[in-house]
Amino acid sequence: MEAASTSLRDDCPPWEDVSLSAPHRDDGLLVTHVNQTQDLLRSQGQAVEWKSSSDWLLTHSLYSSGLSLSTLLSHGTTKISAEEDRGLSRQLEITAAALIHFDFQLYQAIELYHGRIRWLNQGSMKVFGLVKGSRVGVIVDTSDVNCTKDRLPDLQSNLLSLIEEQLSCKRQLYLMSCGTETSSLWDGPRDVDTFRLQEACGWVDELGGRGGCNLLQALKTGLGLGCTQLDSLVIVLGSSPDQTADALFDYVGHSILGRTLIHVVSYCSISPLTIATVKRLAEVTQGRHHIFSASLGVVDSSTDLELLWTEIKAARELLGHTEALRQGRLGDMTVTVVGQQISTELDSFSLSPSLPRPPIHNVPLNIKPPGVPPSSSADWLRNHGLKAKRLGLYQVLSPNAYSLLEGFVPILNKTVSSTVHEKAMVQFEWHDGTVKNVHVDLPLIYHYQKQLMSAVAVLERRVQWLSSGSRQFWGTVCEQRVVIVVDMSMMIPGFSLHIQHSLRVLLEEQLANKHSFNIIAFGSAVRAWRERLALTSPENLQEAWQWVQGLQCSGSRNTMAALRLSLEGDLNSGAPSLSPAPLLPPSPPLTQGLYLFTSGLPDQEIATVSSYVSECCSGRPLRLHICLLTGEETEGQTEAQTGGCPPPRHATREETAGALRELAQAGNGRFHWISETGILESDDITALIGEMERAANYWQKSAMLVDSLTQKSDCRCPGEDLSPGDKAPAQSPLAWRRRDRPLPPPRPTALTLARLQMKEGRTNEHSSSQKALAWRPSSTTSTIPPVQPMTGWGPVETKAKQRKPSQVTQSVFYLEDGNLGVVFKSYPKPKSVRKSIPLVTLPKQEEICSTKRWLKRFSIKRQKLDIYKLVSGPDCTHHKKLVPSVLKTVSAKYCSIFPSVHINGMVKHLQLTPGELKQYLTQTERLLLRYMQRLQWLLSGSRRVFGAVLEREVCVLLDVSGSMAPCLGELKTKLASLIWEQLHHNTVRFSLLAFSEGVKAWRPALQEPTEEACRDAVQWAYQLNTHGGTNTLEALQTGCGFGDSVGLYLLSDGKPDSSCSLVLKETERLTTGNHITIHTVSFNCTDSSANDFLKKLAHQTGGRYHRCHDNVDALSGLLESGLSDGDEPTLPALEGDDLRRLAQEIDKLRHFRKQAQVFREILLEKKNPEETTRINQTD
């Protein structure tokens, strides 16, 4: 059998490398052809397995073949000589025969890798890649997206080819479909035989769309079988999974643990999300990925192919090194080639193309008949956008929208706004920021929402249309005179086939209805298909395609020369043409479009190119459109890999795209960016997406109008239906019965009986009780109040008068009868109990003080912005009293007018207007921004570690025990920052003290913060070393000896060596009667008990506790990004006193802002219920 296996491997091409997974005795039936070998081995129950590229390269890579630069240099002789100018120099002497033989081996390796690439692009391996393993499970995406009518037949055909060519050679097989629910053909893996293969083919024929793509459930089932039943799992995806990427990758990463080989395939998907999921899933599972593009007919990306491309790049780089050796220098080494001769060994050697051509590559063009001339999305939206169809929300609402009316009332001596519209209409914020009263017509709004849905569907269809065919590569070609400028440089030689295919589909689909066209290809040199524009005809299109097939990548990227030929050559339209095709008139009055298809930045400066393009396109009917093609091959290339050409100027694709986007804007054109994964950016698609987002915004606002109206319409009958229709809403039967019957007489009350008695003359004139009951208001339009309605309000009003007596001025005079008369000259002005929104006054400069002191001036309470106090005044109280006449508890009359909210367990009424709440949000936003700035200041510089230094005399106590060794370098840096930033800048007298087992002081007394003293203190600090224990008590005793009003800043990372209680007691004794304040700093300490000790030590003397957190750097960056973007970053838990107090105030202010936003939404949706009450009483 070993001889037969050896013979089989010898007969197969070296890139196939067939291995037998379970060898049996050779009965002489083996043949040389691979397909016949598979049939014979399968009939014997023997499986054939091909190696993946990673396994294949173990024996066929450049390293394993001994093809490296060190190997080549070992064939020569190196000498070291001394030169007067350069010192020692190396000289290499190598024979020309060694270089030629090394080049020949490299060319053989490159051809071998090209052969394997062609082999991997055959049959089912082109679509699904090479399937490894002998016990294989296959998961097929059967979502509605992947199984449409257009895609399903091709998917079934390719799956049948996969079964016939690869899966039939396996030992066991397991098939599963992945829709909304998963479904498997068998309950477990089955041995491969003829009957099982027929079942598998029948299963493929019955596949169809089944909802979504529940990939997580399919993986749980497939990976649940374990490595004992499956050693390889193939996942075929054509759409994005239903689950999020994080949930999917977390499960797979914890479940697989490298036991099962994962092979993920992206089948004919142009979605960047699907392709990214496929690549990430293969990376997480350490498996392989394969991305097949049906539009190109080639493999976009594959793990097996990428490994081979890497080897080809390394081989080309070695060829560049051999060329450098022939030129006489390699780096800093001088090279001498001995025996220069022309060898014929490489003359007959030619490299084959890397990728196989598509089947239709050499077939004549299938030109589509001319259709409707296309247009850009900007032009298309002018005729089919929301504004053109009058589907803007403000366009629909403007006939029924009314502005607020204001007028001056002389009797009130102030300007008031009308309230009639607010009661009958819905308040809606207009696009200019004003608020208008809108009459909402529900049938009109529902019809408008249907039209929005139809418009969005049209926009989605146009996006799909722009993502198909040649528009995927070029966008829409709109102009009648078209010049195609194609980049054929050596920067991306692997994409030459992609470029040719994109040109083919462009010639077939979009150029047939143009007036004229031309094609220009450029590398280092510029080549044009025609000297001038040629009329569009089938013959010219076929001839242009034949010319494109002969294009080869060469040279650098001389974009400027190509643009000059296309722009300036058009001016010389009178030049004679070398083409027999009919030519254009000298100056046709048609717009010309230049479509530059490139892979990177030009060789020239982009500013120079942009200036030239802007000058040429200004004042002329000319537009320059940029189509950028990027791929992984464009990054990190050397000169050897690009044929000696300089690599691209920009390293990242984003910088390249940004520069070319500006170039397109300079040429009044559009920018289109594609890669191997599909469209990354397109001005046409971006405009459509913006229109769809605008439609979604209009939908949400119209839905808010409908919700506001339904909440205001409390007077509807229970059976009323507000859905649109031709019929009027029907009232309930009970309402009609009430209208047919006569209304019953009202029940007489004490007030009614008293008035009847007075009318009949039966009331005693001196009866005060009857007169009180018979009282009527002076106005006939006023309503009669209920019985004893003000009993609950009397005491409050009396107490208020007693608490603050009225201040009036009066004049006293005598009457004729001797009595006194009084004339009041002024009356007290009525004072409203409603609280207005104050204006916030905040400092711009930071004050050096503690957060506790700073908040005494600028806290929420001091700024009078507590939302609960603003809505908790006496006129906001909700009152409910017992009415004896009806024997039930009722609310006050205004309780149904103002909205009710629960505040601190009590029911309060909102009497603030939406404008006042908006002003509150504006003021609190300013205050929140100031809090964030203060927090950022506390986390900047040396304050991040030591906090803010407040005293004018300071002694810093540094813990240099053995436990501080890992962070001593950081401590020295921060201490130097403290000395210069706070002590020297703020003129603080200071001294330094280091302690471990003993105490070491920088100076015995406090020093003035001169520059000389600060430099000496920094030098002393940088000489400190860590050793020993933590003698905190002796350090505090020494520090207290520096003065009676000194501030001690103790920095430590743990507990003292002595008892904590002893240190606290001794510290209390030392500071009693003095003004010594101890501030403690916890530096990289995670021991909670040690932090509690430092906290107690600081609070005992009125000092502050500060902790240097590990996440403070991340918090500082979060605050900087949040302040720049206008967001509100989430603050982590902070334990330092200054940081904690400020963070608590920030959280409290955010909570108040959320409450104010909720209150404002309630007020905007709530209507005045007087009209509703009157309608209910009438019914």
GROMACS .gro file of N, CA and C in nm, residues 98-155:
model
  174
   98ALA      N    1   2.507   3.150  -0.916
   98ALA     CA    2   2.429   3.131  -0.793
   98ALA      C    3   2.305   3.219  -0.795
   99LEU      N    4   2.318   3.342  -0.843
   99LEU     CA    5   2.202   3.430  -0.850
   99LEU      C    6   2.099   3.378  -0.949
  100ILE      N    7   2.146   3.329  -1.065
  100ILE     CA    8   2.053   3.280  -1.166
  100ILE      C    9   1.981   3.156  -1.116
  101HIS      N   10   2.052   3.067  -1.050
  101HIS     CA   11   1.990   2.946  -0.998
  101HIS      C   12   1.889   2.979  -0.888
  102PHE      N   13   1.922   3.078  -0.804
  102PHE     CA   14   1.830   3.118  -0.697
  102PHE      C   15   1.703   3.181  -0.756
  103ASP      N   16   1.721   3.265  -0.861
  103ASP     CA   17   1.605   3.323  -0.927
  103ASP      C   18   1.518   3.216  -0.990
  104PHE      N   19   1.582   3.117  -1.050
  104PHE     CA   20   1.507   3.009  -1.114
  104PHE      C   21   1.424   2.933  -1.010
  105GLN      N   22   1.480   2.908  -0.893
  105GLN     CA   23   1.405   2.840  -0.787
  105GLN      C   24   1.288   2.926  -0.739
  106LEU      N   25   1.310   3.057  -0.731
  106LEU     CA   26   1.200   3.145  -0.689
  106LEU      C   27   1.088   3.144  -0.792
  107TYR      N   28   1.123   3.150  -0.921
  107TYR     CA   29   1.020   3.146  -1.024
  107TYR      C   30   0.945   3.012  -1.021
  108GLN      N   31   1.015   2.905  -0.995
  108GLN     CA   32   0.949   2.775  -0.983
  108GLN      C   33   0.852   2.775  -0.865
  109ALA      N   34   0.893   2.834  -0.752
  109ALA     CA   35   0.805   2.840  -0.636
  109ALA      C   36   0.682   2.926  -0.665
  110ILE      N   37   0.703   3.040  -0.732
  110ILE     CA   38   0.589   3.125  -0.765
  110ILE      C   39   0.492   3.053  -0.857
  111GLU      N   40   0.546   2.982  -0.956
  111GLU     CA   41   0.459   2.907  -1.047
  111GLU      C   42   0.386   2.797  -0.972
  112LEU      N   43   0.453   2.735  -0.875
  112LEU     CA   44   0.388   2.631  -0.795
  112LEU      C   45   0.271   2.691  -0.716
  113TYR      N   46   0.292   2.809  -0.655
  113TYR     CA   47   0.185   2.873  -0.579
  113TYR      C   48   0.071   2.917  -0.671
  114HIS      N   49   0.104   2.966  -0.791
  114HIS     CA   50   0.000   3.001  -0.887
  114HIS      C   51  -0.080   2.879  -0.930
  115GLY      N   52  -0.010   2.769  -0.947
  115GLY     CA   53  -0.083   2.646  -0.981
  115GLY      C   54  -0.178   2.603  -0.873
  116ARG      N   55  -0.138   2.616  -0.746
  116ARG     CA   56  -0.230   2.580  -0.637
  116ARG      C   57  -0.347   2.678  -0.631
  117ILE      N   58  -0.321   2.806  -0.659
  117ILE     CA   59  -0.430   2.904  -0.661
  117ILE      C   60  -0.531   2.868  -0.768
  118ARG      N   61  -0.483   2.830  -0.886
  118ARG     CA   62  -0.576   2.789  -0.993
  118ARG      C   63  -0.652   2.662  -0.953
  119TRP      N   64  -0.585   2.573  -0.885
  119TRP     CA   65  -0.651   2.449  -0.842
  119TRP      C   66  -0.759   2.477  -0.738
  120LEU      N   67  -0.730   2.570  -0.648
  120LEU     CA   68  -0.830   2.607  -0.546
  120LEU      C   69  -0.946   2.686  -0.604
  121ASN      N   70  -0.934   2.732  -0.728
  121ASN     CA   71  -1.042   2.805  -0.793
  121ASN      C   72  -1.116   2.718  -0.894
  122GLN      N   73  -1.118   2.588  -0.872
  122GLN     CA   74  -1.190   2.496  -0.959
  122GLN      C   75  -1.308   2.435  -0.886
  123GLY      N   76  -1.417   2.415  -0.959
  123GLY     CA   77  -1.532   2.342  -0.908
  123GLY      C   78  -1.588   2.400  -0.781
  124SER      N   79  -1.622   2.310  -0.689
  124SER     CA   80  -1.683   2.352  -0.563
  124SER      C   81  -1.586   2.423  -0.471
  125MET      N   82  -1.454   2.400  -0.489
  125MET     CA   83  -1.357   2.471  -0.405
  125MET      C   84  -1.357   2.620  -0.435
  126LYS      N   85  -1.394   2.660  -0.555
  126LYS     CA   86  -1.403   2.801  -0.588
  126LYS      C   87  -1.516   2.869  -0.512
  127VAL      N   88  -1.625   2.796  -0.489
  127VAL     CA   89  -1.742   2.854  -0.423
  127VAL      C   90  -1.733   2.840  -0.272
  128PHE      N   91  -1.693   2.722  -0.224
  128PHE     CA   92  -1.697   2.693  -0.081
  128PHE      C   93  -1.559   2.676  -0.019
  129GLY      N   94  -1.453   2.672  -0.099
  129GLY     CA   95  -1.321   2.647  -0.044
  129GLY      C   96  -1.297   2.499  -0.025
  130LEU      N   97  -1.179   2.468   0.026
  130LEU     CA   98  -1.140   2.328   0.047
  130LEU      C   99  -1.190   2.282   0.183
  131VAL      N  100  -1.263   2.173   0.186
  131VAL     CA  101  -1.322   2.120   0.309
  131VAL      C  102  -1.228   2.015   0.366
  132LYS      N  103  -1.183   2.038   0.489
  132LYS     CA  104  -1.095   1.943   0.557
  132LYS      C  105  -1.176   1.848   0.644
  133GLY      N  106  -1.107   1.744   0.697
  133GLY     CA  107  -1.168   1.652   0.790
  133GLY      C  108  -1.231   1.534   0.721
  134SER      N  109  -1.252   1.430   0.799
  134SER     CA  110  -1.318   1.309   0.748
  134SER      C  111  -1.460   1.296   0.802
  135ARG      N  112  -1.492   1.360   0.914
  135ARG     CA  113  -1.628   1.361   0.970
  135ARG      C  114  -1.674   1.507   0.969
  136VAL      N  115  -1.753   1.541   0.869
  136VAL     CA  116  -1.782   1.680   0.836
  136VAL      C  117  -1.929   1.710   0.864
  137GLY      N  118  -1.954   1.825   0.926
  137GLY     CA  119  -2.088   1.879   0.942
  137GLY      C  120  -2.103   2.006   0.860
  138VAL      N  121  -2.218   2.023   0.796
  138VAL     CA  122  -2.243   2.138   0.709
  138VAL      C  123  -2.368   2.210   0.758
  139ILE      N  124  -2.356   2.341   0.783
  139ILE     CA  125  -2.468   2.427   0.822
  139ILE      C  126  -2.494   2.525   0.708
  140VAL      N  127  -2.614   2.522   0.650
  140VAL     CA  128  -2.648   2.604   0.535
  140VAL      C  129  -2.749   2.710   0.579
  141ASP      N  130  -2.722   2.835   0.545
  141ASP     CA  131  -2.811   2.947   0.575
  141ASP      C  132  -2.931   2.940   0.480
  142THR      N  133  -3.050   2.914   0.537
  142THR     CA  134  -3.173   2.908   0.458
  142THR      C  135  -3.268   3.022   0.495
  143SER      N  136  -3.211   3.139   0.521
  143SER     CA  137  -3.294   3.255   0.550
  143SER      C  138  -3.362   3.302   0.422
  144ASP      N  139  -3.460   3.390   0.439
  144ASP     CA  140  -3.530   3.444   0.323
  144ASP      C  141  -3.437   3.527   0.234
  145VAL      N  142  -3.335   3.589   0.295
  145VAL     CA  143  -3.242   3.670   0.216
  145VAL      C  144  -3.155   3.583   0.128
  146ASN      N  145  -3.112   3.469   0.181
  146ASN     CA  146  -3.021   3.381   0.106
  146ASN      C  147  -3.095   3.289   0.011
  147CYS      N  148  -3.225   3.269   0.027
  147CYS     CA  149  -3.299   3.174  -0.054
  147CYS      C  150  -3.408   3.245  -0.135
  148THR      N  151  -3.373   3.355  -0.196
  148THR     CA  152  -3.468   3.421  -0.284
  148THR      C  153  -3.482   3.341  -0.415
  149LYS      N  154  -3.575   3.382  -0.497
  149LYS     CA  155  -3.599   3.310  -0.622
  149LYS      C  156  -3.478   3.316  -0.715
  150ASP      N  157  -3.402   3.425  -0.707
  150ASP     CA  158  -3.286   3.439  -0.795
  150ASP      C  159  -3.165   3.363  -0.742
  151ARG      N  160  -3.152   3.351  -0.611
  151ARG     CA  161  -3.032   3.290  -0.552
  151ARG      C  162  -3.047   3.141  -0.525
  152LEU      N  163  -3.168   3.094  -0.499
  152LEU     CA  164  -3.186   2.955  -0.455
  152LEU      C  165  -3.141   2.853  -0.559
  153PRO      N  166  -3.173   2.866  -0.688
  153PRO     CA  167  -3.126   2.764  -0.784
  153PRO      C  168  -2.974   2.753  -0.790
  154ASP      N  169  -2.903   2.867  -0.788
  154ASP     CA  170  -2.756   2.862  -0.789
  154ASP      C  171  -2.703   2.800  -0.661
  155LEU      N  172  -2.765   2.832  -0.548
  155LEU     CA  173  -2.720   2.774  -0.421
  155LEU      C  174  -2.738   2.623  -0.422
   0.00000   0.00000   0.00000
